[in-house]
Amino acid sequence: MKQMATKNDSSVSEFILMGLTDQPELQLPLFFLFLLNHTVIVVGNLSLMSLIILNSNLHTPMYFFLFNLSFIDFCYSFVFTPKMLMSFVSEKNIIPFTGCMTQLFFFCFFAHSESWVLTVMAYDRYVAICKPLLYKAIMLPRICCLLMFVSYLIGFASAMVLAGLMIRLNFCNNNIINHYMCDIFPVLRISCSNTYLNELVSTAVVGTAIILCSLIIFISYAMILFNIIHMSSGKGWSKALGTCGSHIITVSFFYGSGLLAYVKPSSAETVGQGKFFSVFYTFLVPMLNPLIYSLRNKDVKVAVKKTIKRITS
């Protein structure tokens, strides 16, 4: 009976998310700010996906990958935004243990999937610029579908490993997560179990993904740059840089903010910085992606005009 009581005392059925800030005067302005952000993410990504579906000139490998990127960003925002909005208007933002683990799983799934989709997009640009005559032969519909399937599969496998290891941990008296969502390291900090294995595997899984994706993207763009340098026409230069520009901006935002949030000393002083930088890749990147790809892309601009004309006529 004594052992059973100890086991019950050490189990946690729910967590309290501290949110982005504890300053009362900022709660309401931040609520409306992030509500607006969520609306822009949903409308922007849904609009981009609809444009790609409705316009046959966008039925190419590049826009197929962009469709998947928008789909991930659209789903991604629903993983943590509702709970974050609740933290601004409720006294205690409580999330059940199962809800926390579910949120962590989908966060890892979509984050890892997005990193691999961005990597595939870099490879697609490499083939389009460096091997234009073979582009249609290489980027066949079944190859594109296979590349996306593998991206989602890697994301699913990574999320299963990370969430599975988290479920095995015990949580004692401390159930307050110093974050606006159930992220890996903030949850690990409050566990009363030995988290060495979790930290080791998390670092290995995330580190491997970052290194492999960054390496493929870097090699792709190094080959593209080498090819651009040897182009004789200025028009070729302009077209190549224009094609890659949007992707480079997206990759810079995604990986830059992710590195700033996680690659830092683990101390109390940096927890707030981690939350601040995580806002960039969880809220800013999904909002900017449709804007970057629409404002800098002639094909999308033409598709918008055609769709508006079709609706109004």
Short mmCIF file of C-alpha atoms in Angstrom, two decimals:
data_model
loop_
_atom_site.label_atom_id
_atom_site.label_comp_id
_atom_site.label_asym_id
_atom_site.label_seq_id
_atom_site.Cartn_x
_atom_site.Cartn_y
_atom_site.Cartn_z
CA MET A 1 0.00 0.00 0.00
CA LYS A 2 2.90 2.34 0.86
CA GLN A 3 4.53 1.66 -2.54
CA MET A 4 1.19 2.24 -4.31
CA ALA A 5 0.69 5.57 -2.51
CA THR A 6 4.19 6.68 -3.47
CA LYS A 7 3.54 5.77 -7.10
CA ASN A 8 0.25 7.73 -7.11
CA ASP A 9 1.89 10.74 -5.44
CA SER A 10 4.63 10.84 -8.06
CA SER A 11 2.29 10.70 -11.08
CA VAL A 12 1.14 13.85 -12.85
CA SER A 13 -2.11 13.83 -14.82
CA GLU A 14 -1.87 17.41 -16.09
CA PHE A 15 0.57 20.24 -16.68
CA ILE A 16 0.33 24.01 -16.39
CA LEU A 17 1.77 25.99 -19.29
CA MET A 18 3.24 29.29 -18.09
CA GLY A 19 2.82 30.90 -21.50
CA LEU A 20 4.95 33.47 -23.26
CA THR A 21 4.93 36.10 -20.50
CA ASP A 22 3.51 36.58 -16.99
CA GLN A 23 3.06 40.35 -17.31
CA PRO A 24 -0.72 41.09 -16.98
CA GLU A 25 -0.68 44.28 -19.07
CA LEU A 26 0.66 42.35 -22.10
CA GLN A 27 -1.87 39.49 -22.04
CA LEU A 28 -4.70 41.11 -24.01
CA PRO A 29 -2.53 42.85 -26.66
CA LEU A 30 -0.62 39.59 -27.21
CA PHE A 31 -3.89 37.65 -27.48
CA PHE A 32 -5.09 39.83 -30.36
CA LEU A 33 -1.63 39.90 -31.96
CA PHE A 34 -1.34 36.09 -32.05
CA LEU A 35 -5.00 35.72 -33.05
CA LEU A 36 -4.26 37.97 -36.05
CA ASN A 37 -1.09 35.95 -36.73
CA HIS A 38 -3.08 32.68 -36.70
CA THR A 39 -5.71 34.14 -39.05
CA VAL A 40 -3.00 35.25 -41.51
CA ILE A 41 -1.37 31.78 -41.35
CA VAL A 42 -4.65 29.97 -42.01
CA VAL A 43 -5.89 32.32 -44.76
CA GLY A 44 -2.44 32.68 -46.39
CA ASN A 45 -1.63 28.97 -46.55
CA LEU A 46 -5.17 27.95 -47.53
CA SER A 47 -5.13 30.56 -50.32
CA LEU A 48 -1.76 29.32 -51.62
CA MET A 49 -2.92 25.68 -51.56
CA SER A 50 -6.15 26.64 -53.35
CA LEU A 51 -4.22 28.57 -56.02
CA ILE A 52 -1.98 25.58 -56.70
CA ILE A 53 -4.97 23.22 -56.99
CA LEU A 54 -7.07 25.54 -59.20
CA ASN A 55 -4.36 26.64 -61.67
CA SER A 56 -2.98 24.03 -64.07
CA ASN A 57 0.15 26.12 -64.78
CA LEU A 58 1.14 25.52 -61.13
CA HIS A 59 0.89 21.73 -61.46
CA THR A 60 4.68 21.27 -61.45
CA PRO A 61 7.08 19.58 -58.99
CA MET A 62 8.12 22.92 -57.49
CA TYR A 63 4.52 23.87 -56.63
CA PHE A 64 3.69 20.33 -55.51
CA PHE A 65 6.43 20.69 -52.89
CA LEU A 66 5.23 24.20 -52.05
CA PHE A 67 1.70 22.83 -51.58
CA ASN A 68 3.06 20.35 -49.03
CA LEU A 69 5.02 23.11 -47.27
CA SER A 70 1.84 25.20 -46.96
CA PHE A 71 -0.13 22.15 -45.78
CA ILE A 72 2.45 21.50 -43.03
CA ASP A 73 2.45 25.18 -41.95
CA PHE A 74 -1.37 25.19 -41.91
CA CYS A 75 -1.54 22.09 -39.67
CA TYR A 76 1.49 23.17 -37.65
CA SER A 77 -0.25 26.34 -36.43
CA PHE A 78 -3.17 24.36 -34.94
CA VAL A 79 -0.81 22.27 -32.79
CA PHE A 80 0.06 25.05 -30.32
CA THR A 81 -1.83 28.28 -31.19
CA PRO A 82 -5.16 27.40 -29.46
CA LYS A 83 -3.41 26.59 -26.15
CA MET A 84 -1.21 29.68 -26.42
CA LEU A 85 -4.25 31.92 -26.99
CA MET A 86 -5.88 30.36 -23.92
CA SER A 87 -2.84 31.25 -21.81
CA PHE A 88 -3.49 34.96 -22.48
CA VAL A 89 -7.13 34.91 -21.30
CA SER A 90 -7.23 32.17 -18.63
CA GLU A 91 -5.82 32.26 -15.11
CA LYS A 92 -4.30 28.76 -15.45
CA ASN A 93 -3.55 27.23 -18.83
CA ILE A 94 -3.92 23.53 -17.99
CA ILE A 95 -3.11 20.76 -20.47
CA PRO A 96 -3.67 17.05 -19.68
CA PHE A 97 -0.67 14.69 -19.76
CA THR A 98 -2.04 12.92 -22.87
CA GLY A 99 -2.75 16.29 -24.51
CA CYS A 100 0.80 17.45 -23.76
CA MET A 101 2.34 14.30 -25.26
CA THR A 102 0.03 14.57 -28.30
CA GLN A 103 1.05 18.20 -28.82
CA LEU A 104 4.73 17.28 -28.50
CA PHE A 105 4.31 14.43 -31.02
CA PHE A 106 2.65 16.60 -33.69
CA PHE A 107 5.06 19.47 -33.07
CA CYS A 108 8.02 17.12 -33.71
CA PHE A 109 6.25 15.48 -36.66
CA PHE A 110 5.51 18.73 -38.52
CA ALA A 111 8.84 20.41 -37.62
CA HIS A 112 10.90 17.44 -38.88
CA SER A 113 8.68 16.99 -41.95
CA GLU A 114 9.06 20.67 -42.84
CA SER A 115 12.85 20.49 -42.60
CA TRP A 116 12.91 17.58 -45.07
CA VAL A 117 10.38 19.22 -47.42
CA LEU A 118 12.63 22.31 -47.52
CA THR A 119 15.57 19.99 -48.29
CA VAL A 120 13.65 18.34 -51.15
CA MET A 121 12.80 21.81 -52.50
CA ALA A 122 16.52 22.67 -52.57
CA TYR A 123 17.23 19.47 -54.53
CA ASP A 124 14.38 20.36 -56.92
CA ARG A 125 15.94 23.79 -57.58
CA TYR A 126 19.33 22.12 -58.17
CA VAL A 127 17.87 19.80 -60.82
CA ALA A 128 15.87 22.64 -62.44
CA ILE A 129 18.92 24.94 -62.79
CA CYS A 130 21.83 22.53 -63.21
CA LYS A 131 20.08 19.82 -65.25
CA PRO A 132 17.22 21.65 -67.04
CA LEU A 133 17.06 19.22 -70.00
CA LEU A 134 16.70 16.23 -67.66
CA TYR A 135 14.35 17.96 -65.20
CA LYS A 136 11.12 16.33 -66.41
CA ALA A 137 12.79 12.93 -66.64
CA ILE A 138 14.20 13.15 -63.10
CA MET A 139 11.32 14.86 -61.28
CA LEU A 140 8.60 12.45 -62.39
CA PRO A 141 5.27 12.57 -60.49
CA ARG A 142 5.97 9.23 -58.76
CA ILE A 143 9.45 10.45 -57.71
CA CYS A 144 7.95 13.66 -56.28
CA CYS A 145 5.32 11.67 -54.36
CA LEU A 146 8.02 9.31 -53.08
CA LEU A 147 10.17 12.24 -51.88
CA MET A 148 7.19 13.69 -49.97
CA PHE A 149 6.28 10.29 -48.54
CA VAL A 150 9.84 9.82 -47.26
CA SER A 151 9.81 13.36 -45.77
CA TYR A 152 6.60 12.63 -43.83
CA LEU A 153 7.85 9.15 -42.87
CA ILE A 154 11.08 10.56 -41.39
CA GLY A 155 9.01 13.18 -39.54
CA PHE A 156 6.68 10.46 -38.18
CA ALA A 157 9.55 8.19 -37.11
CA SER A 158 11.38 11.08 -35.38
CA ALA A 159 8.20 12.15 -33.56
CA MET A 160 7.48 8.56 -32.45
CA VAL A 161 10.97 8.18 -30.98
CA LEU A 162 10.98 11.56 -29.21
CA ALA A 163 7.41 11.34 -27.87
CA GLY A 164 7.83 7.65 -26.96
CA LEU A 165 10.87 8.40 -24.81
CA MET A 166 9.02 11.27 -23.14
CA ILE A 167 6.07 9.06 -22.13
CA ARG A 168 8.36 6.73 -20.12
CA LEU A 169 9.42 9.58 -17.78
CA ASN A 170 7.99 10.25 -14.33
CA PHE A 171 6.82 13.71 -13.25
CA CYS A 172 6.63 14.42 -9.53
CA ASN A 173 5.46 17.55 -7.71
CA ASN A 174 6.54 20.06 -10.34
CA ASN A 175 4.01 20.17 -13.19
CA ILE A 176 4.62 23.77 -14.37
CA ILE A 177 6.15 23.98 -17.86
CA ASN A 178 7.98 27.26 -18.45
CA HIS A 179 6.83 27.56 -22.07
CA TYR A 180 3.73 28.22 -24.16
CA MET A 181 3.72 24.63 -25.50
CA CYS A 182 4.96 21.14 -24.66
CA ASP A 183 8.40 21.35 -26.24
CA ILE A 184 11.02 18.65 -25.58
CA PHE A 185 13.52 20.44 -23.34
CA PRO A 186 11.06 22.49 -21.21
CA VAL A 187 9.21 19.23 -20.40
CA LEU A 188 12.47 17.39 -19.65
CA ARG A 189 13.42 20.10 -17.11
CA ILE A 190 10.47 19.24 -14.83
CA SER A 191 10.87 15.45 -14.91
CA CYS A 192 12.04 13.69 -11.75
CA SER A 193 13.42 10.76 -13.79
CA ASN A 194 16.91 10.43 -15.21
CA THR A 195 16.64 12.32 -18.51
CA TYR A 196 20.12 11.47 -19.84
CA LEU A 197 18.80 9.00 -22.46
CA ASN A 198 16.12 11.47 -23.60
CA GLU A 199 18.63 14.29 -23.94
CA LEU A 200 21.08 12.04 -25.79
CA VAL A 201 18.50 10.69 -28.25
CA SER A 202 16.82 14.10 -28.73
CA THR A 203 20.18 15.71 -29.50
CA ALA A 204 21.07 12.84 -31.86
CA VAL A 205 17.72 12.90 -33.72
CA VAL A 206 17.50 16.70 -34.02
CA GLY A 207 21.24 17.09 -34.67
CA THR A 208 21.26 14.42 -37.41
CA ALA A 209 18.26 16.04 -39.12
CA ILE A 210 19.85 19.51 -39.00
CA ILE A 211 23.25 18.29 -40.24
CA LEU A 212 21.86 16.13 -43.08
CA CYS A 213 19.29 18.70 -44.25
CA SER A 214 21.79 21.57 -44.02
CA LEU A 215 24.41 19.55 -45.88
CA ILE A 216 22.05 18.64 -48.75
CA ILE A 217 20.79 22.23 -48.99
CA PHE A 218 24.35 23.61 -48.89
CA ILE A 219 25.60 21.19 -51.59
CA SER A 220 22.53 21.93 -53.76
CA TYR A 221 23.10 25.68 -53.57
CA ALA A 222 26.86 25.34 -54.01
CA MET A 223 26.21 23.46 -57.27
CA ILE A 224 23.61 26.08 -58.28
CA LEU A 225 26.06 28.92 -57.54
CA PHE A 226 28.80 27.16 -59.53
CA ASN A 227 26.36 26.77 -62.43
CA ILE A 228 25.22 30.42 -62.22
CA ILE A 229 28.82 31.68 -62.30
CA HIS A 230 29.37 29.85 -65.60
CA MET A 231 26.19 31.26 -67.16
CA SER A 232 26.92 33.69 -69.96
CA SER A 233 23.61 35.56 -70.05
CA GLY A 234 22.45 38.03 -67.42
CA LYS A 235 18.89 36.81 -67.97
CA GLY A 236 19.94 33.31 -66.85
CA TRP A 237 21.53 34.78 -63.73
CA SER A 238 18.37 36.72 -62.91
CA LYS A 239 16.04 33.77 -63.49
CA ALA A 240 18.16 31.37 -61.41
CA LEU A 241 18.49 33.77 -58.48
CA GLY A 242 14.78 34.65 -58.66
CA THR A 243 13.86 30.96 -58.57
CA CYS A 244 16.01 30.27 -55.50
CA GLY A 245 15.50 33.55 -53.63
CA SER A 246 12.21 32.63 -51.93
CA HIS A 247 13.52 29.26 -50.79
CA ILE A 248 16.74 30.74 -49.41
CA ILE A 249 14.74 33.28 -47.34
CA THR A 250 12.44 30.52 -45.98
CA VAL A 251 15.35 28.21 -45.09
CA SER A 252 17.22 31.09 -43.39
CA PHE A 253 14.21 31.98 -41.22
CA PHE A 254 13.39 28.35 -40.34
CA TYR A 255 16.88 27.11 -39.47
CA GLY A 256 18.13 30.45 -38.12
CA SER A 257 15.35 30.82 -35.54
CA GLY A 258 15.53 27.09 -34.68
CA LEU A 259 19.26 27.27 -33.97
CA LEU A 260 18.86 30.43 -31.87
CA ALA A 261 16.15 28.71 -29.82
CA TYR A 262 17.99 25.42 -29.15
CA VAL A 263 21.74 25.76 -29.72
CA LYS A 264 22.53 27.63 -26.50
CA PRO A 265 23.66 26.93 -22.92
CA SER A 266 20.95 25.29 -20.80
CA SER A 267 20.43 27.80 -17.99
CA ALA A 268 17.58 29.68 -16.36
CA GLU A 269 18.63 32.95 -18.04
CA THR A 270 18.27 31.45 -21.53
CA VAL A 271 14.80 29.93 -21.03
CA GLY A 272 13.15 33.26 -21.83
CA GLN A 273 15.38 33.71 -24.89
CA GLY A 274 14.46 30.20 -26.04
CA LYS A 275 10.75 31.04 -25.81
CA PHE A 276 11.31 34.31 -27.68
CA PHE A 277 13.23 32.70 -30.55
CA SER A 278 10.83 29.74 -30.76
CA VAL A 279 8.08 32.25 -31.60
CA PHE A 280 9.92 32.93 -34.88
CA TYR A 281 9.79 29.37 -36.24
CA THR A 282 6.39 28.47 -34.73
CA PHE A 283 4.49 31.65 -35.64
CA LEU A 284 6.54 33.89 -37.94
CA VAL A 285 7.81 31.30 -40.47
CA PRO A 286 4.36 29.74 -41.20
CA MET A 287 2.96 33.27 -41.66
CA LEU A 288 5.79 34.49 -43.93
CA ASN A 289 6.05 31.41 -46.20
CA PRO A 290 2.92 32.13 -48.31
CA LEU A 291 3.83 35.84 -48.46
CA ILE A 292 7.43 35.14 -49.54
CA TYR A 293 6.40 32.67 -52.24
CA SER A 294 3.57 34.86 -53.56
CA LEU A 295 5.19 38.30 -53.52
CA ARG A 296 8.47 37.09 -55.09
CA ASN A 297 6.94 34.66 -57.60
CA LYS A 298 5.66 35.68 -61.05
CA ASP A 299 3.77 32.39 -61.60
CA VAL A 300 1.82 32.84 -58.36
CA LYS A 301 1.03 36.48 -59.23
CA VAL A 302 -0.31 35.40 -62.64
CA ALA A 303 -2.34 32.62 -60.97
CA VAL A 304 -3.84 35.14 -58.52
CA LYS A 305 -4.89 37.44 -61.38
CA LYS A 306 -6.40 34.51 -63.32
CA THR A 307 -8.30 33.26 -60.26
CA ILE A 308 -9.67 36.75 -59.43
CA LYS A 309 -10.71 37.22 -63.07
CA ARG A 310 -12.39 33.80 -63.05
CA ILE A 311 -14.32 34.63 -59.87
CA THR A 312 -15.38 38.16 -60.92
CA SER A 313 -16.32 37.31 -64.54
#
